[in-house]
């Protein structure tokens, strides 16, 4: 539905801006397709660890960076393998 798409896209764009360092880049692209649209948000931030990709859209799942912004941590503070 439209409101869910808006919310998800807003979250992706917001996170890209939030986790990209000063001077970094965030790119938003939209492409019309015969069956709908493809929206892409990309940035040069730290990315999402492979082992967390399947949980990105789980409710309440969250990753945080360490205090130097170098690695991702689970919300519990447990480091994620690099």
Short mmCIF file of the N, C-alpha and C atoms (twelve columns), coordinates in Angstrom:
data_MODEL
# 
_entry.id   MODEL 
# 
loop_
_atom_site.group_PDB 
_atom_site.id 
_atom_site.type_symbol 
_atom_site.label_atom_id 
_atom_site.label_alt_id 
_atom_site.label_comp_id 
_atom_site.label_asym_id 
_atom_site.label_seq_id 
_atom_site.Cartn_x 
_atom_site.Cartn_y 
_atom_site.Cartn_z 
_atom_site.pdbx_PDB_model_num 
ATOM 1   N N  . UNK A 1  0.825  -1.185  0.000   1 
ATOM 2   C CA . UNK A 1  0.000  0.000   0.000   1 
ATOM 3   C C  . UNK A 1  0.871  1.252   0.000   1 
ATOM 4   N N  . UNK A 2  0.307  2.359   -0.398  1 
ATOM 5   C CA . UNK A 2  1.072  3.593   -0.603  1 
ATOM 6   C C  . UNK A 2  1.710  4.107   0.678   1 
ATOM 7   N N  . UNK A 3  1.011  4.063   1.797   1 
ATOM 8   C CA . UNK A 3  1.585  4.601   3.041   1 
ATOM 9   C C  . UNK A 3  2.756  3.751   3.521   1 
ATOM 10  N N  . UNK A 4  2.678  2.442   3.337   1 
ATOM 11  C CA . UNK A 4  3.807  1.569   3.716   1 
ATOM 12  C C  . UNK A 4  5.018  1.854   2.830   1 
ATOM 13  N N  . UNK A 5  4.786  2.047   1.531   1 
ATOM 14  C CA . UNK A 5  5.886  2.375   0.617   1 
ATOM 15  C C  . UNK A 5  6.532  3.702   1.006   1 
ATOM 16  N N  . UNK A 6  5.713  4.696   1.312   1 
ATOM 17  C CA . UNK A 6  6.253  5.999   1.731   1 
ATOM 18  C C  . UNK A 6  7.076  5.866   3.001   1 
ATOM 19  N N  . UNK A 7  6.570  5.118   3.973   1 
ATOM 20  C CA . UNK A 7  7.281  4.946   5.243   1 
ATOM 21  C C  . UNK A 7  8.619  4.237   5.025   1 
ATOM 22  N N  . UNK A 8  8.601  3.126   4.249   1 
ATOM 23  C CA . UNK A 8  9.839  2.383   4.005   1 
ATOM 24  C C  . UNK A 8  10.858 3.223   3.246   1 
ATOM 25  N N  . UNK A 9  10.406 3.933   2.213   1 
ATOM 26  C CA . UNK A 9  11.321 4.775   1.455   1 
ATOM 27  C C  . UNK A 9  11.872 5.890   2.340   1 
ATOM 28  N N  . UNK A 10 11.009 6.497   3.151   1 
ATOM 29  C CA . UNK A 10 11.462 7.538   4.079   1 
ATOM 30  C C  . UNK A 10 12.500 7.019   5.049   1 
ATOM 31  N N  . UNK A 11 12.296 5.808   5.566   1 
ATOM 32  C CA . UNK A 11 13.278 5.210   6.488   1 
ATOM 33  C C  . UNK A 11 14.606 4.956   5.797   1 
ATOM 34  N N  . UNK A 12 14.561 4.429   4.571   1 
ATOM 35  C CA . UNK A 12 15.806 4.174   3.840   1 
ATOM 36  C C  . UNK A 12 16.573 5.466   3.580   1 
ATOM 37  N N  . UNK A 13 15.872 6.482   3.104   1 
ATOM 38  C CA . UNK A 13 16.530 7.762   2.824   1 
ATOM 39  C C  . UNK A 13 17.054 8.396   4.110   1 
ATOM 40  N N  . UNK A 14 16.275 8.375   5.161   1 
ATOM 41  C CA . UNK A 14 16.686 8.946   6.441   1 
ATOM 42  C C  . UNK A 14 17.925 8.245   6.990   1 
ATOM 43  N N  . UNK A 15 17.942 6.916   6.931   1 
ATOM 44  C CA . UNK A 15 19.106 6.174   7.416   1 
ATOM 45  C C  . UNK A 15 20.342 6.440   6.571   1 
ATOM 46  N N  . UNK A 16 20.164 6.559   5.254   1 
ATOM 47  C CA . UNK A 16 21.303 6.856   4.386   1 
ATOM 48  C C  . UNK A 16 21.924 8.195   4.772   1 
ATOM 49  N N  . UNK A 17 21.088 9.179   5.028   1 
ATOM 50  C CA . UNK A 17 21.585 10.502  5.420   1 
ATOM 51  C C  . UNK A 17 22.219 10.445  6.806   1 
ATOM 52  N N  . UNK A 18 21.573 9.759   7.721   1 
ATOM 53  C CA . UNK A 18 22.045 9.680   9.114   1 
ATOM 54  C C  . UNK A 18 23.403 9.006   9.228   1 
ATOM 55  N N  . UNK A 19 23.640 7.941   8.453   1 
ATOM 56  C CA . UNK A 19 24.854 7.151   8.632   1 
ATOM 57  C C  . UNK A 19 25.951 7.446   7.612   1 
ATOM 58  N N  . UNK A 20 25.743 8.437   6.770   1 
ATOM 59  C CA . UNK A 20 26.808 8.858   5.861   1 
ATOM 60  C C  . UNK A 20 27.578 9.990   6.524   1 
ATOM 61  N N  . UNK A 21 28.877 9.867   6.536   1 
ATOM 62  C CA . UNK A 21 29.707 10.891  7.186   1 
ATOM 63  C C  . UNK A 21 29.625 12.220  6.446   1 
ATOM 64  N N  . UNK A 22 29.981 13.280  7.139   1 
ATOM 65  C CA . UNK A 22 30.013 14.615  6.533   1 
ATOM 66  C C  . UNK A 22 30.863 14.566  5.261   1 
ATOM 67  N N  . UNK A 23 30.365 15.158  4.210   1 
ATOM 68  C CA . UNK A 23 31.073 15.151  2.933   1 
ATOM 69  C C  . UNK A 23 30.776 13.927  2.093   1 
ATOM 70  N N  . UNK A 24 29.991 12.975  2.639   1 
ATOM 71  C CA . UNK A 24 29.628 11.764  1.902   1 
ATOM 72  C C  . UNK A 24 28.530 12.036  0.899   1 
ATOM 73  N N  . UNK A 25 28.091 10.985  0.243   1 
ATOM 74  C CA . UNK A 25 27.077 11.123  -0.806  1 
ATOM 75  C C  . UNK A 25 25.906 10.183  -0.569  1 
ATOM 76  N N  . UNK A 26 24.715 10.684  -0.818  1 
ATOM 77  C CA . UNK A 26 23.492 9.889   -0.809  1 
ATOM 78  C C  . UNK A 26 22.856 10.072  -2.186  1 
ATOM 79  N N  . UNK A 27 22.478 8.961   -2.801  1 
ATOM 80  C CA . UNK A 27 21.882 9.015   -4.141  1 
ATOM 81  C C  . UNK A 27 20.502 8.361   -4.091  1 
ATOM 82  N N  . UNK A 28 19.517 9.044   -4.613  1 
ATOM 83  C CA . UNK A 28 18.148 8.538   -4.683  1 
ATOM 84  C C  . UNK A 28 17.766 8.460   -6.155  1 
ATOM 85  N N  . UNK A 29 17.318 7.284   -6.588  1 
ATOM 86  C CA . UNK A 29 16.922 7.108   -7.990  1 
ATOM 87  C C  . UNK A 29 15.531 6.493   -8.051  1 
ATOM 88  N N  . UNK A 30 14.768 6.905   -9.021  1 
ATOM 89  C CA . UNK A 30 13.452 6.311   -9.284  1 
ATOM 90  C C  . UNK A 30 13.399 5.922   -10.755 1 
ATOM 91  N N  . UNK A 31 12.884 4.730   -11.015 1 
ATOM 92  C CA . UNK A 31 12.799 4.253   -12.396 1 
ATOM 93  C C  . UNK A 31 11.407 3.666   -12.622 1 
ATOM 94  N N  . UNK A 32 10.738 4.175   -13.652 1 
ATOM 95  C CA . UNK A 32 9.432  3.626   -14.029 1 
ATOM 96  C C  . UNK A 32 9.643  2.288   -14.725 1 
ATOM 97  N N  . UNK A 33 8.820  1.321   -14.360 1 
ATOM 98  C CA . UNK A 33 8.868  -0.004  -14.962 1 
ATOM 99  C C  . UNK A 33 7.456  -0.319  -15.470 1 
ATOM 100 N N  . UNK A 34 7.333  -1.256  -16.372 1 
ATOM 101 C CA . UNK A 34 5.992  -1.590  -16.878 1 
ATOM 102 C C  . UNK A 34 5.011  -2.000  -15.772 1 
ATOM 103 N N  . UNK A 35 5.523  -2.622  -14.715 1 
ATOM 104 C CA . UNK A 35 4.651  -3.119  -13.651 1 
ATOM 105 C C  . UNK A 35 4.698  -2.262  -12.387 1 
ATOM 106 N N  . UNK A 36 5.320  -1.085  -12.433 1 
ATOM 107 C CA . UNK A 36 5.404  -0.225  -11.247 1 
ATOM 108 C C  . UNK A 36 6.659  0.619   -11.261 1 
ATOM 109 N N  . UNK A 37 7.215  0.836   -10.086 1 
ATOM 110 C CA . UNK A 37 8.396  1.678   -9.935  1 
ATOM 111 C C  . UNK A 37 9.481  0.935   -9.173  1 
ATOM 112 N N  . UNK A 38 10.729 1.300   -9.438  1 
ATOM 113 C CA . UNK A 38 11.857 0.839   -8.638  1 
ATOM 114 C C  . UNK A 38 12.500 2.073   -8.031  1 
ATOM 115 N N  . UNK A 39 12.596 2.115   -6.718  1 
ATOM 116 C CA . UNK A 39 13.253 3.205   -6.005  1 
ATOM 117 C C  . UNK A 39 14.532 2.665   -5.384  1 
ATOM 118 N N  . UNK A 40 15.617 3.394   -5.548  1 
ATOM 119 C CA . UNK A 40 16.902 2.965   -5.025  1 
ATOM 120 C C  . UNK A 40 17.504 4.096   -4.199  1 
ATOM 121 N N  . UNK A 41 17.977 3.747   -3.010  1 
ATOM 122 C CA . UNK A 41 18.707 4.687   -2.155  1 
ATOM 123 C C  . UNK A 41 20.078 4.081   -1.933  1 
ATOM 124 N N  . UNK A 42 21.127 4.815   -2.278  1 
ATOM 125 C CA . UNK A 42 22.483 4.323   -2.049  1 
ATOM 126 C C  . UNK A 42 23.309 5.433   -1.404  1 
ATOM 127 N N  . UNK A 43 24.356 5.015   -0.698  1 
ATOM 128 C CA . UNK A 43 25.221 5.985   -0.019  1 
ATOM 129 C C  . UNK A 43 26.607 5.392   0.129   1 
ATOM 130 N N  . UNK A 44 27.536 6.197   0.613   1 
ATOM 131 C CA . UNK A 44 28.879 5.684   0.849   1 
ATOM 132 C C  . UNK A 44 29.151 5.565   2.358   1 
ATOM 133 N N  . UNK A 45 28.082 5.242   3.097   1 
ATOM 134 C CA . UNK A 45 28.188 4.986   4.526   1 
ATOM 135 C C  . UNK A 45 28.755 3.595   4.778   1 
ATOM 136 N N  . UNK A 46 28.701 3.124   6.027   1 
ATOM 137 C CA . UNK A 46 29.334 1.849   6.385   1 
ATOM 138 C C  . UNK A 46 28.632 0.620   5.832   1 
ATOM 139 N N  . UNK A 47 27.405 0.744   5.334   1 
ATOM 140 C CA . UNK A 47 26.696 -0.412  4.800   1 
ATOM 141 C C  . UNK A 47 26.078 -1.253  5.904   1 
ATOM 142 N N  . UNK A 48 25.407 -2.299  5.501   1 
ATOM 143 C CA . UNK A 48 24.752 -3.220  6.424   1 
ATOM 144 C C  . UNK A 48 25.488 -4.540  6.342   1 
ATOM 145 N N  . UNK A 49 25.895 -5.095  7.483   1 
ATOM 146 C CA . UNK A 49 26.602 -6.387  7.448   1 
ATOM 147 C C  . UNK A 49 25.743 -7.462  6.773   1 
ATOM 148 N N  . UNK A 50 26.384 -8.336  5.989   1 
ATOM 149 C CA . UNK A 50 25.667 -9.375  5.261   1 
ATOM 150 C C  . UNK A 50 24.743 -10.184 6.158   1 
ATOM 151 N N  . UNK A 51 25.211 -10.511 7.370   1 
ATOM 152 C CA . UNK A 51 24.405 -11.364 8.242   1 
ATOM 153 C C  . UNK A 51 23.169 -10.654 8.798   1 
ATOM 154 N N  . UNK A 52 23.042 -9.356  8.562   1 
ATOM 155 C CA . UNK A 52 21.877 -8.602  9.041   1 
ATOM 156 C C  . UNK A 52 20.916 -8.208  7.930   1 
ATOM 157 N N  . UNK A 53 21.278 -8.445  6.681   1 
ATOM 158 C CA . UNK A 53 20.445 -8.006  5.557   1 
ATOM 159 C C  . UNK A 53 19.036 -8.588  5.590   1 
ATOM 160 N N  . UNK A 54 18.904 -9.847  6.003   1 
ATOM 161 C CA . UNK A 54 17.579 -10.462 5.993   1 
ATOM 162 C C  . UNK A 54 16.675 -9.946  7.112   1 
ATOM 163 N N  . UNK A 55 17.209 -9.137  8.019   1 
ATOM 164 C CA . UNK A 55 16.409 -8.608  9.127   1 
ATOM 165 C C  . UNK A 55 16.143 -7.108  9.019   1 
ATOM 166 N N  . UNK A 56 16.618 -6.481  7.971   1 
ATOM 167 C CA . UNK A 56 16.533 -5.027  7.842   1 
ATOM 168 C C  . UNK A 56 15.114 -4.499  8.021   1 
ATOM 169 N N  . UNK A 57 14.123 -5.210  7.512   1 
ATOM 170 C CA . UNK A 57 12.748 -4.717  7.603   1 
ATOM 171 C C  . UNK A 57 11.955 -5.348  8.751   1 
ATOM 172 N N  . UNK A 58 12.634 -6.099  9.622   1 
ATOM 173 C CA . UNK A 58 11.954 -6.634  10.810  1 
ATOM 174 C C  . UNK A 58 11.604 -5.482  11.747  1 
ATOM 175 N N  . UNK A 59 10.404 -5.506  12.309  1 
ATOM 176 C CA . UNK A 59 10.044 -4.447  13.261  1 
ATOM 177 C C  . UNK A 59 11.014 -4.426  14.438  1 
ATOM 178 N N  . UNK A 60 11.440 -3.260  14.822  1 
ATOM 179 C CA . UNK A 60 12.285 -3.018  15.994  1 
ATOM 180 C C  . UNK A 60 13.723 -3.512  15.860  1 
ATOM 181 N N  . UNK A 61 14.116 -4.078  14.708  1 
ATOM 182 C CA . UNK A 61 15.513 -4.478  14.530  1 
ATOM 183 C C  . UNK A 61 16.332 -3.230  14.275  1 
ATOM 184 N N  . UNK A 62 17.461 -3.120  14.947  1 
ATOM 185 C CA . UNK A 62 18.267 -1.911  14.817  1 
ATOM 186 C C  . UNK A 62 19.742 -2.241  14.980  1 
ATOM 187 N N  . UNK A 63 20.561 -1.586  14.185  1 
ATOM 188 C CA . UNK A 63 22.014 -1.660  14.310  1 
ATOM 189 C C  . UNK A 63 22.507 -0.278  14.678  1 
ATOM 190 N N  . UNK A 64 23.564 -0.218  15.454  1 
ATOM 191 C CA . UNK A 64 24.176 1.065   15.797  1 
ATOM 192 C C  . UNK A 64 25.671 0.966   15.549  1 
ATOM 193 N N  . UNK A 65 26.288 2.094   15.250  1 
ATOM 194 C CA . UNK A 65 27.735 2.121   15.061  1 
ATOM 195 C C  . UNK A 65 28.433 2.232   16.410  1 
ATOM 196 N N  . UNK A 66 29.690 1.780   16.453  1 
ATOM 197 C CA . UNK A 66 30.454 1.987   17.678  1 
ATOM 198 C C  . UNK A 66 30.741 3.481   17.827  1 
ATOM 199 N N  . UNK A 67 31.372 3.874   18.908  1 
ATOM 200 C CA . UNK A 67 31.546 5.304   19.187  1 
ATOM 201 C C  . UNK A 67 32.419 6.026   18.169  1 
ATOM 202 N N  . UNK A 68 33.168 5.298   17.358  1 
ATOM 203 C CA . UNK A 68 33.987 5.926   16.325  1 
ATOM 204 C C  . UNK A 68 33.355 5.763   14.940  1 
ATOM 205 N N  . UNK A 69 32.174 5.140   14.875  1 
ATOM 206 C CA . UNK A 69 31.483 4.980   13.603  1 
ATOM 207 C C  . UNK A 69 32.119 3.965   12.678  1 
ATOM 208 N N  . UNK A 70 32.950 3.065   13.234  1 
ATOM 209 C CA . UNK A 70 33.683 2.146   12.375  1 
ATOM 210 C C  . UNK A 70 33.027 0.786   12.198  1 
ATOM 211 N N  . UNK A 71 32.316 0.295   13.192  1 
ATOM 212 C CA . UNK A 71 31.677 -1.004  13.064  1 
ATOM 213 C C  . UNK A 71 30.246 -0.917  13.543  1 
ATOM 214 N N  . UNK A 72 29.487 -1.873  13.098  1 
ATOM 215 C CA . UNK A 72 28.098 -1.952  13.527  1 
ATOM 216 C C  . UNK A 72 28.006 -2.754  14.811  1 
ATOM 217 N N  . UNK A 73 27.074 -2.377  15.646  1 
ATOM 218 C CA . UNK A 73 26.793 -3.095  16.877  1 
ATOM 219 C C  . UNK A 73 25.299 -3.416  16.876  1 
ATOM 220 N N  . UNK A 74 24.948 -4.566  17.428  1 
ATOM 221 C CA . UNK A 74 23.529 -4.808  17.661  1 
ATOM 222 C C  . UNK A 74 23.097 -3.887  18.783  1 
ATOM 223 N N  . UNK A 75 21.841 -3.604  18.876  1 
ATOM 224 C CA . UNK A 75 21.351 -2.680  19.885  1 
ATOM 225 C C  . UNK A 75 21.798 -3.105  21.285  1 
ATOM 226 N N  . UNK A 76 22.015 -4.401  21.493  1 
ATOM 227 C CA . UNK A 76 22.443 -4.902  22.802  1 
ATOM 228 C C  . UNK A 76 23.881 -4.495  23.117  1 
ATOM 229 N N  . UNK A 77 24.618 -3.977  22.131  1 
ATOM 230 C CA . UNK A 77 26.024 -3.620  22.329  1 
ATOM 231 C C  . UNK A 77 26.983 -4.702  21.876  1 
ATOM 232 N N  . UNK A 78 26.444 -5.827  21.397  1 
ATOM 233 C CA . UNK A 78 27.289 -6.921  20.950  1 
ATOM 234 C C  . UNK A 78 27.857 -6.602  19.561  1 
ATOM 235 N N  . UNK A 79 29.200 -6.636  19.395  1 
ATOM 236 C CA . UNK A 79 29.770 -6.327  18.073  1 
ATOM 237 C C  . UNK A 79 29.338 -7.363  17.022  1 
ATOM 238 N N  . UNK A 80 29.260 -6.928  15.804  1 
ATOM 239 C CA . UNK A 80 28.954 -7.818  14.688  1 
ATOM 240 C C  . UNK A 80 30.258 -8.076  13.956  1 
ATOM 241 N N  . UNK A 81 30.488 -9.330  13.564  1 
ATOM 242 C CA . UNK A 81 31.721 -9.666  12.852  1 
ATOM 243 C C  . UNK A 81 31.879 -8.805  11.621  1 
ATOM 244 N N  . UNK A 82 33.129 -8.393  11.356  1 
ATOM 245 C CA . UNK A 82 33.383 -7.587  10.156  1 
ATOM 246 C C  . UNK A 82 33.770 -8.478  9.014   1 
# 
